[in-house]
Amino acid sequence: MAKINNIHLNNFRNFTNYKISFEKKINVLIGENGCGKTNLLEAISLISKGRGIRNSSIANLIKKKEHNFLIKNNLEINNNNFDIEIFTENKNNKFKKIVKVNEDSSKDSIDILNQFISILIFVPEMERLFQASPSYRRNFIDRLVFASKNTYNILVNKYKKFLLERIKILQKNVIDNNWLNQIERDISSLGLEIYQLRCSQINYINNNLIILKKDHKFPFNLKLQIKDDYFNEDLSFEEYLSYLFNSRSYDKQFGGTKIGPHRSDILAIINNDFDASLLSTGQQKTIVLMILLAQCNYLVNHKNINPILLLDEIGSHLDSYNRQILLDMINRFEIQFFLSGTDKDLFSFISTNAKFYNITEL
Ligand SMILES: Nc1ncnc2c1ncn2[C@@H]1O[C@H](COP(=O)(O)OP(=O)(O)OP(=O)(O)O)[C@@H](O)[C@H]1O
Ligand SMILES: [Mg+2]
């Protein structure tokens, strides 16, 4: 299980030089708007692959007028301590995130780190998850798949690269058919894998919600499903390939591929009756918390993965149902939480075993 003992930020966002030690269980970051709570959660999230909770460009993470940031973490994994350094490298004005584990940046040591680190997030935008665009929901599900399978992003990146390649070929005057056929075969096999992984993740969440329902009274019945005109669980490689073949001329004109997991939507059906887009923002927060609870249950009890939870501005819109889900998440699992909010009072219901930090230093 992974826990962050402390973090030291240098020239990261609004922080010049800021060090803070954390508790193993519940850490609540409190402070005025703009003091740096989300920035601190973002810094923690960078320990995982990718660009963090805001999916920001690396250049924007560097404190204005500075040239580099350095984040040092001390991480505990199964009672062993690791020193993690995260910083930027600038090559031809392109910034790259570099990670070192105990001063070693070899692929092997980063792979080991990624095996143990799994981060789940809540950001305030998720209160409108079911009114946002489908790409936002795809991203949400993709983060959940990634938290369970840390090679998932490699798959998605490869898939996106092949999609671009296919359009480039289609838009050429002279088409290399062998090359196009091969690319479409690659797209079909990667696309199917993405569909299947998303589908399994959604099934795990739906099933874990059913398991949890036995001793947790949820305000709604929730069922997630993929909405996609071209996908069903029996979709074969050959069918996928023929869809791509048949949409060549459309895709050439449209400049994008009409078919595939990059076009799916994720629906949340409430009480077998209506779509979650009709829910209020507070109720959408309930849905997201239910999904996170189910995801934690799946990761901890079925995958033996202990995620770290980063819940930004989680204090608002917490009615008794939402509190109950959050409390259940805290009580049920031995995992580390980082919560943020503007007011300590919002967290009084968990204050007995939480440590509060006033984020003030700029
Ligand atoms: N690259 C940067 N360099 C310097 N300052 C930055 C940089 N990026 C963001 N900031 C500043 O960091 C400050 C804190 O931002 P942050 O989003 O963490 O605040 P917050 O505590 O989460 O506030 P809120 O309660 O409103 O969500 C903002 O004033 C922002 O302008
Ligand atoms: Mg914030």
GROMACS .gro file of C-alpha atoms and ligand atoms in nm:
model
  394
    1MET     CA    1   0.000   0.000   0.000
    2ALA     CA    2   0.127   0.347  -0.089
    3LYS     CA    3   0.124   0.654   0.135
    4ILE     CA    4   0.278   0.993   0.090
    5ASN     CA    5   0.474   1.096   0.402
    6ASN     CA    6   0.568   1.444   0.292
    7ILE     CA    7   0.605   1.670  -0.006
    8HIS     CA    8   0.845   1.953  -0.079
    9LEU     CA    9   0.758   2.196  -0.357
   10ASN     CA   10   1.006   2.423  -0.531
   11ASN     CA   11   0.882   2.679  -0.785
   12PHE     CA   12   0.565   2.481  -0.838
   13ARG     CA   13   0.262   2.700  -0.930
   14ASN     CA   14   0.224   2.960  -0.651
   15PHE     CA   15   0.469   2.784  -0.418
   16THR     CA   16   0.833   2.896  -0.403
   17ASN     CA   17   0.957   2.667  -0.132
   18TYR     CA   18   0.696   2.478   0.065
   19LYS     CA   19   0.725   2.163   0.271
   20ILE     CA   20   0.448   1.973   0.439
   21SER     CA   21   0.425   1.633   0.614
   22PHE     CA   22   0.114   1.422   0.595
   23GLU     CA   23  -0.078   1.174   0.804
   24LYS     CA   24  -0.125   0.817   0.690
   25LYS     CA   25  -0.501   0.845   0.674
   26ILE     CA   26  -0.696   1.170   0.640
   27ASN     CA   27  -0.543   1.502   0.543
   28VAL     CA   28  -0.766   1.806   0.502
   29LEU     CA   29  -0.624   2.113   0.330
   30ILE     CA   30  -0.801   2.430   0.438
   31GLY     CA   31  -0.753   2.785   0.314
   32GLU     CA   32  -0.887   3.088   0.136
   33ASN     CA   33  -0.962   3.085  -0.236
   34GLY     CA   34  -0.638   3.101  -0.430
   35CYS     CA   35  -0.408   2.992  -0.146
   36GLY     CA   36  -0.291   2.685  -0.337
   37LYS     CA   37  -0.504   2.390  -0.222
   38THR     CA   38  -0.574   2.260  -0.571
   39ASN     CA   39  -0.212   2.326  -0.665
   40LEU     CA   40  -0.097   2.109  -0.376
   41LEU     CA   41  -0.333   1.827  -0.477
   42GLU     CA   42  -0.208   1.868  -0.833
   43ALA     CA   43   0.152   1.835  -0.713
   44ILE     CA   44   0.061   1.512  -0.531
   45SER     CA   45  -0.119   1.379  -0.839
   46LEU     CA   46   0.194   1.417  -1.052
   47ILE     CA   47   0.342   1.115  -0.879
   48SER     CA   48   0.119   0.914  -1.109
   49LYS     CA   49   0.179   0.902  -1.486
   50GLY     CA   50   0.047   1.196  -1.682
   51ARG     CA   51  -0.011   1.564  -1.625
   52GLY     CA   52  -0.203   1.560  -1.300
   53ILE     CA   53  -0.555   1.641  -1.186
   54ARG     CA   54  -0.593   1.946  -1.410
   55ASN     CA   55  -0.433   1.781  -1.711
   56SER     CA   56  -0.240   2.105  -1.741
   57SER     CA   57   0.054   2.169  -1.970
   58ILE     CA   58   0.382   2.107  -1.792
   59ALA     CA   59   0.496   2.465  -1.863
   60ASN     CA   60   0.201   2.605  -1.663
   61LEU     CA   61   0.305   2.406  -1.358
   62ILE     CA   62   0.627   2.602  -1.326
   63LYS     CA   63   0.604   2.911  -1.107
   64LYS     CA   64   0.575   3.221  -1.325
   65LYS     CA   65   0.915   3.368  -1.420
   66GLU     CA   66   1.097   3.049  -1.315
   67HIS     CA   67   1.246   2.783  -1.539
   68ASN     CA   68   1.186   2.456  -1.364
   69PHE     CA   69   0.996   2.305  -1.076
   70LEU     CA   70   1.106   2.036  -0.839
   71ILE     CA   71   0.870   1.824  -0.631
   72LYS     CA   72   1.021   1.589  -0.374
   73ASN     CA   73   0.802   1.326  -0.214
   74ASN     CA   74   0.878   1.072   0.046
   75LEU     CA   75   0.662   0.775  -0.031
   76GLU     CA   76   0.598   0.466   0.177
   77ILE     CA   77   0.515   0.150  -0.012
   78ASN     CA   78   0.458  -0.165   0.198
   79ASN     CA   79   0.676  -0.024   0.478
   80ASN     CA   80   0.963   0.070   0.244
   81ASN     CA   81   1.051   0.435   0.192
   82PHE     CA   82   1.117   0.584  -0.148
   83ASP     CA   83   1.239   0.931  -0.238
   84ILE     CA   84   1.061   1.054  -0.546
   85GLU     CA   85   1.172   1.356  -0.743
   86ILE     CA   86   0.958   1.509  -1.015
   87PHE     CA   87   1.090   1.792  -1.226
   88THR     CA   88   1.091   1.933  -1.576
   89GLU     CA   89   1.330   1.898  -1.861
   90ASN     CA   90   1.320   2.155  -2.139
   91LYS     CA   91   1.424   2.037  -2.484
   92ASN     CA   92   1.370   2.276  -2.777
   93ASN     CA   93   1.113   2.469  -2.574
   94LYS     CA   94   0.917   2.152  -2.505
   95PHE     CA   95   0.876   2.064  -2.140
   96LYS     CA   96   0.885   1.706  -2.027
   97LYS     CA   97   0.807   1.567  -1.684
   98ILE     CA   98   1.090   1.358  -1.540
   99VAL     CA   99   1.049   1.124  -1.244
  100LYS     CA  100   1.328   0.975  -1.036
  101VAL     CA  101   1.284   0.703  -0.775
  102ASN     CA  102   1.570   0.702  -0.523
  103GLU     CA  103   1.770   0.905  -0.776
  104ASP     CA  104   1.709   0.651  -1.048
  105SER     CA  105   1.510   0.745  -1.359
  106SER     CA  106   1.542   0.407  -1.534
  107LYS     CA  107   1.228   0.261  -1.687
  108ASP     CA  108   1.238  -0.033  -1.443
  109SER     CA  109   1.221   0.180  -1.131
  110ILE     CA  110   0.947   0.403  -1.278
  111ASP     CA  111   0.752   0.090  -1.374
  112ILE     CA  112   0.777  -0.035  -1.016
  113LEU     CA  113   0.651   0.300  -0.888
  114ASN     CA  114   0.359   0.296  -1.131
  115GLN     CA  115   0.267  -0.054  -1.019
  116PHE     CA  116   0.204   0.067  -0.667
  117ILE     CA  117   0.060   0.411  -0.731
  118SER     CA  118  -0.303   0.446  -0.813
  119ILE     CA  119  -0.475   0.780  -0.773
  120LEU     CA  120  -0.847   0.852  -0.767
  121ILE     CA  121  -0.967   1.207  -0.791
  122PHE     CA  122  -1.268   1.425  -0.740
  123VAL     CA  123  -1.257   1.775  -0.887
  124PRO     CA  124  -1.545   2.025  -0.859
  125GLU     CA  125  -1.616   2.009  -1.235
  126MET     CA  126  -1.739   1.654  -1.174
  127GLU     CA  127  -2.052   1.799  -1.015
  128ARG     CA  128  -2.158   1.855  -1.376
  129LEU     CA  129  -2.017   1.530  -1.509
  130PHE     CA  130  -2.344   1.424  -1.668
  131GLN     CA  131  -2.413   1.760  -1.828
  132ALA     CA  132  -2.060   1.800  -1.963
  133SER     CA  133  -1.951   1.678  -2.305
  134PRO     CA  134  -1.908   1.304  -2.370
  135SER     CA  135  -1.530   1.352  -2.385
  136TYR     CA  136  -1.535   1.455  -2.020
  137ARG     CA  137  -1.720   1.136  -1.925
  138ARG     CA  138  -1.486   0.922  -2.137
  139ASN     CA  139  -1.196   1.081  -1.956
  140PHE     CA  140  -1.358   1.011  -1.622
  141ILE     CA  141  -1.400   0.642  -1.704
  142ASP     CA  142  -1.053   0.625  -1.856
  143ARG     CA  143  -0.904   0.751  -1.530
  144LEU     CA  144  -1.084   0.469  -1.349
  145VAL     CA  145  -0.955   0.211  -1.597
  146PHE     CA  146  -0.604   0.356  -1.563
  147ALA     CA  147  -0.625   0.335  -1.181
  148SER     CA  148  -0.683  -0.040  -1.222
  149LYS     CA  149  -0.444  -0.104  -1.510
  150ASN     CA  150  -0.143   0.123  -1.530
  151THR     CA  151  -0.057   0.035  -1.891
  152TYR     CA  152  -0.396   0.158  -2.017
  153ASN     CA  153  -0.269   0.503  -2.118
  154ILE     CA  154  -0.007   0.346  -2.348
  155LEU     CA  155  -0.288   0.166  -2.527
  156VAL     CA  156  -0.496   0.484  -2.560
  157ASN     CA  157  -0.200   0.688  -2.686
  158LYS     CA  158  -0.116   0.427  -2.948
  159TYR     CA  159  -0.479   0.416  -3.059
  160LYS     CA  160  -0.493   0.796  -3.097
  161LYS     CA  161  -0.169   0.795  -3.294
  162PHE     CA  162  -0.307   0.538  -3.540
  163LEU     CA  163  -0.630   0.737  -3.581
  164LEU     CA  164  -0.429   1.044  -3.685
  165GLU     CA  165  -0.217   0.833  -3.918
  166ARG     CA  166  -0.527   0.687  -4.084
  167ILE     CA  167  -0.673   1.031  -4.157
  168LYS     CA  168  -0.340   1.149  -4.297
  169ILE     CA  169  -0.337   0.851  -4.535
  170LEU     CA  170  -0.702   0.899  -4.636
  171GLN     CA  171  -0.643   1.263  -4.721
  172LYS     CA  172  -0.346   1.193  -4.947
  173ASN     CA  173  -0.397   1.205  -5.324
  174VAL     CA  174  -0.244   0.864  -5.371
  175ILE     CA  175  -0.344   0.616  -5.107
  176ASP     CA  176  -0.115   0.336  -4.998
  177ASN     CA  177  -0.379   0.066  -4.951
  178ASN     CA  178  -0.153  -0.184  -4.780
  179TRP     CA  179  -0.053   0.073  -4.526
  180LEU     CA  180  -0.415   0.185  -4.476
  181ASN     CA  181  -0.534  -0.175  -4.428
  182GLN     CA  182  -0.263  -0.237  -4.173
  183ILE     CA  183  -0.344   0.083  -3.981
  184GLU     CA  184  -0.714  -0.011  -3.977
  185ARG     CA  185  -0.626  -0.354  -3.842
  186ASP     CA  186  -0.420  -0.191  -3.566
  187ILE     CA  187  -0.701   0.054  -3.488
  188SER     CA  188  -0.958  -0.226  -3.473
  189SER     CA  189  -0.755  -0.438  -3.236
  190LEU     CA  190  -0.660  -0.147  -3.006
  191GLY     CA  191  -1.011   0.002  -3.025
  192LEU     CA  192  -1.166  -0.330  -2.929
  193GLU     CA  193  -0.929  -0.360  -2.635
  194ILE     CA  194  -1.023  -0.009  -2.515
  195TYR     CA  195  -1.394  -0.083  -2.554
  196GLN     CA  196  -1.354  -0.406  -2.360
  197LEU     CA  197  -1.150  -0.252  -2.080
  198ARG     CA  198  -1.400   0.031  -2.036
  199CYS     CA  199  -1.685  -0.215  -2.048
  200SER     CA  200  -1.524  -0.437  -1.782
  201GLN     CA  201  -1.453  -0.138  -1.559
  202ILE     CA  202  -1.814  -0.026  -1.587
  203ASN     CA  203  -1.929  -0.378  -1.503
  204TYR     CA  204  -1.697  -0.389  -1.201
  205ILE     CA  205  -1.842  -0.061  -1.079
  206ASN     CA  206  -2.201  -0.172  -1.136
  207ASN     CA  207  -2.134  -0.503  -0.959
  208ASN     CA  208  -1.954  -0.340  -0.667
  209LEU     CA  209  -2.244  -0.100  -0.624
  210ILE     CA  210  -2.470  -0.403  -0.590
  211ILE     CA  211  -2.233  -0.558  -0.334
  212LEU     CA  212  -2.213  -0.231  -0.138
  213LYS     CA  213  -2.589  -0.188  -0.144
  214LYS     CA  214  -2.616  -0.477   0.102
  215ASP     CA  215  -2.489  -0.260   0.386
  216HIS     CA  216  -2.503   0.093   0.249
  217LYS     CA  217  -2.828   0.271   0.182
  218PHE     CA  218  -2.776   0.466  -0.140
  219PRO     CA  219  -3.026   0.736  -0.236
  220PHE     CA  220  -3.047   0.603  -0.594
  221ASN     CA  221  -3.002   0.291  -0.796
  222LEU     CA  222  -2.722   0.359  -1.040
  223LYS     CA  223  -2.619   0.172  -1.350
  224LEU     CA  224  -2.344   0.287  -1.582
  225GLN     CA  225  -2.341   0.189  -1.946
  226ILE     CA  226  -2.161   0.267  -2.269
  227LYS     CA  227  -2.362   0.450  -2.532
  228ASP     CA  228  -2.218   0.384  -2.874
  229ASP     CA  229  -2.400   0.304  -3.199
  230TYR     CA  230  -2.122   0.073  -3.312
  231PHE     CA  231  -2.035  -0.110  -2.993
  232ASN     CA  232  -2.189  -0.408  -2.826
  233GLU     CA  233  -2.016  -0.670  -2.613
  234ASP     CA  234  -2.005  -0.913  -2.908
  235LEU     CA  235  -1.845  -0.670  -3.154
  236SER     CA  236  -1.589  -0.871  -3.352
  237PHE     CA  237  -1.260  -0.762  -3.503
  238GLU     CA  238  -1.394  -0.825  -3.855
  239GLU     CA  239  -1.708  -0.618  -3.794
  240TYR     CA  240  -1.500  -0.333  -3.656
  241LEU     CA  241  -1.271  -0.351  -3.956
  242SER     CA  242  -1.565  -0.343  -4.197
  243TYR     CA  243  -1.714  -0.037  -4.019
  244LEU     CA  244  -1.384   0.143  -4.066
  245PHE     CA  245  -1.362   0.033  -4.430
  246ASN     CA  246  -1.717   0.157  -4.500
  247SER     CA  247  -1.661   0.494  -4.336
  248ARG     CA  248  -1.345   0.580  -4.531
  249SER     CA  249  -1.497   0.838  -4.762
  250TYR     CA  250  -1.701   1.000  -4.484
  251ASP     CA  251  -1.397   1.013  -4.255
  252LYS     CA  252  -1.182   1.160  -4.531
  253GLN     CA  253  -1.428   1.450  -4.567
  254PHE     CA  254  -1.502   1.482  -4.199
  255GLY     CA  255  -1.131   1.473  -4.109
  256GLY     CA  256  -1.185   1.230  -3.822
  257THR     CA  257  -1.283   0.871  -3.759
  258LYS     CA  258  -1.657   0.827  -3.705
  259ILE     CA  259  -1.633   0.492  -3.531
  260GLY     CA  260  -1.457   0.385  -3.217
  261PRO     CA  261  -1.418   0.431  -2.842
  262HIS     CA  262  -1.307   0.794  -2.892
  263ARG     CA  263  -1.670   0.866  -2.989
  264SER     CA  264  -1.853   0.677  -2.713
  265ASP     CA  265  -2.051   0.830  -2.435
  266ILE     CA  266  -2.098   0.692  -2.084
  267LEU     CA  267  -2.449   0.703  -1.943
  268ALA     CA  268  -2.558   0.678  -1.583
  269ILE     CA  269  -2.911   0.543  -1.553
  270ILE     CA  270  -3.090   0.633  -1.232
  271ASN     CA  271  -3.349   0.397  -1.080
  272ASN     CA  272  -3.376   0.215  -1.418
  273ASP     CA  273  -3.565   0.520  -1.532
  274PHE     CA  274  -3.382   0.836  -1.633
  275ASP     CA  275  -3.042   0.973  -1.720
  276ALA     CA  276  -2.818   1.139  -1.458
  277SER     CA  277  -2.804   1.459  -1.666
  278LEU     CA  278  -3.143   1.541  -1.510
  279LEU     CA  279  -2.997   1.538  -1.158
  280SER     CA  280  -2.900   1.848  -0.960
  281THR     CA  281  -2.531   1.928  -0.913
  282GLY     CA  282  -2.538   1.797  -0.555
  283GLN     CA  283  -2.703   1.476  -0.677
  284GLN     CA  284  -2.442   1.440  -0.953
  285LYS     CA  285  -2.182   1.466  -0.680
  286THR     CA  286  -2.361   1.176  -0.507
  287ILE     CA  287  -2.328   0.972  -0.827
  288VAL     CA  288  -1.957   1.048  -0.858
  289LEU     CA  289  -1.900   0.960  -0.491
  290MET     CA  290  -2.093   0.634  -0.537
  291ILE     CA  291  -1.872   0.550  -0.836
  292LEU     CA  292  -1.556   0.633  -0.638
  293LEU     CA  293  -1.674   0.420  -0.346
  294ALA     CA  294  -1.745   0.129  -0.582
  295GLN     CA  295  -1.410   0.180  -0.755
  296CYS     CA  296  -1.228   0.176  -0.418
  297ASN     CA  297  -1.410  -0.142  -0.320
  298TYR     CA  298  -1.306  -0.301  -0.648
  299LEU     CA  299  -0.943  -0.188  -0.625
  300VAL     CA  300  -0.892  -0.277  -0.258
  301ASN     CA  301  -1.089  -0.601  -0.239
  302HIS     CA  302  -1.054  -0.744  -0.589
  303LYS     CA  303  -0.725  -0.606  -0.721
  304ASN     CA  304  -0.529  -0.561  -0.399
  305ILE     CA  305  -0.450  -0.203  -0.500
  306ASN     CA  306  -0.470   0.072  -0.236
  307PRO     CA  307  -0.545   0.397  -0.414
  308ILE     CA  308  -0.469   0.746  -0.283
  309LEU     CA  309  -0.775   0.970  -0.294
  310LEU     CA  310  -0.750   1.337  -0.390
  311LEU     CA  311  -1.084   1.507  -0.334
  312ASP     CA  312  -1.075   1.874  -0.424
  313GLU     CA  313  -1.342   2.108  -0.285
  314ILE     CA  314  -1.525   1.808  -0.156
  315GLY     CA  315  -1.685   2.002   0.132
  316SER     CA  316  -1.952   2.181  -0.066
  317HIS     CA  317  -2.282   2.017  -0.159
  318LEU     CA  318  -2.236   1.752   0.106
  319ASP     CA  319  -2.585   1.664   0.221
  320SER     CA  320  -2.639   1.374   0.461
  321TYR     CA  321  -2.628   1.117   0.178
  322ASN     CA  322  -2.303   1.252   0.037
  323ARG     CA  323  -2.148   1.268   0.384
  324GLN     CA  324  -2.251   0.911   0.446
  325ILE     CA  325  -2.082   0.792   0.125
  326LEU     CA  326  -1.766   0.988   0.199
  327LEU     CA  327  -1.757   0.859   0.557
  328ASP     CA  328  -1.812   0.506   0.435
  329MET     CA  329  -1.518   0.546   0.197
  330ILE     CA  330  -1.301   0.673   0.482
  331ASN     CA  331  -1.405   0.404   0.730
  332ARG     CA  332  -1.409   0.106   0.499
  333PHE     CA  333  -1.060   0.123   0.351
  334GLU     CA  334  -0.708   0.167   0.490
  335ILE     CA  335  -0.616   0.423   0.227
  336GLN     CA  336  -0.480   0.777   0.233
  337PHE     CA  337  -0.710   1.072   0.171
  338PHE     CA  338  -0.637   1.431   0.078
  339LEU     CA  339  -0.943   1.653   0.099
  340SER     CA  340  -0.963   2.026   0.040
  341GLY     CA  341  -1.208   2.301   0.126
  342THR     CA  342  -1.228   2.665   0.226
  343ASP     CA  343  -1.375   2.607   0.569
  344LYS     CA  344  -1.282   2.362   0.845
  345ASP     CA  345  -1.646   2.349   0.961
  346LEU     CA  346  -1.745   2.172   0.640
  347PHE     CA  347  -1.544   1.872   0.762
  348SER     CA  348  -1.665   1.860   1.122
  349PHE     CA  349  -1.829   1.523   1.054
  350ILE     CA  350  -1.489   1.360   1.002
  351SER     CA  351  -1.281   1.574   1.236
  352THR     CA  352  -1.217   1.304   1.496
  353ASN     CA  353  -0.951   1.127   1.294
  354ALA     CA  354  -0.848   1.389   1.042
  355LYS     CA  355  -0.550   1.623   1.039
  356PHE     CA  356  -0.620   1.978   0.922
  357TYR     CA  357  -0.363   2.196   0.749
  358ASN     CA  358  -0.395   2.567   0.693
  359ILE     CA  359  -0.245   2.635   0.354
  360THR     CA  360  -0.119   2.990   0.382
  361GLU     CA  361   0.244   3.014   0.274
  362LEU     CA  362   0.286   3.155  -0.075
  363LIG     N1  363   0.239   2.884  -1.280
  363LIG     C1  364   0.196   2.961  -1.177
  363LIG     N2  365   0.281   3.048  -1.118
  363LIG     C2  366   0.239   3.125  -1.014
  363LIG     N3  367   0.116   3.122  -0.964
  363LIG     C3  368   0.028   3.037  -1.019
  363LIG     C4  369   0.063   2.951  -1.127
  363LIG     N4  370  -0.043   2.878  -1.162
  363LIG     C5  371  -0.142   2.915  -1.078
  363LIG     N5  372  -0.099   3.009  -0.991
  363LIG     C6  373  -0.176   3.073  -0.883
  363LIG     O1  374  -0.193   2.984  -0.778
  363LIG     C7  375  -0.298   3.034  -0.695
  363LIG     C8  376  -0.365   2.922  -0.620
  363LIG     O2  377  -0.440   2.840  -0.706
  363LIG     P1  378  -0.526   2.717  -0.655
  363LIG     O3  379  -0.610   2.681  -0.769
  363LIG     O4  380  -0.441   2.610  -0.598
  363LIG     O5  381  -0.611   2.782  -0.536
  363LIG     P2  382  -0.714   2.712  -0.439
  363LIG     O6  383  -0.658   2.724  -0.300
  363LIG     O7  384  -0.746   2.577  -0.485
  363LIG     O8  385  -0.839   2.810  -0.452
  363LIG     P3  386  -0.998   2.777  -0.458
  363LIG     O9  387  -1.042   2.764  -0.316
  363LIG    O10  388  -1.052   2.898  -0.522
  363LIG    O11  389  -1.017   2.654  -0.537
  363LIG     C9  390  -0.385   3.119  -0.786
  363LIG    O12  391  -0.388   3.251  -0.739
  363LIG    C10  392  -0.316   3.112  -0.921
  363LIG    O13  393  -0.315   3.235  -0.989
  364MG      MG  394  -0.912   2.495  -0.573
   0.00000   0.00000   0.00000
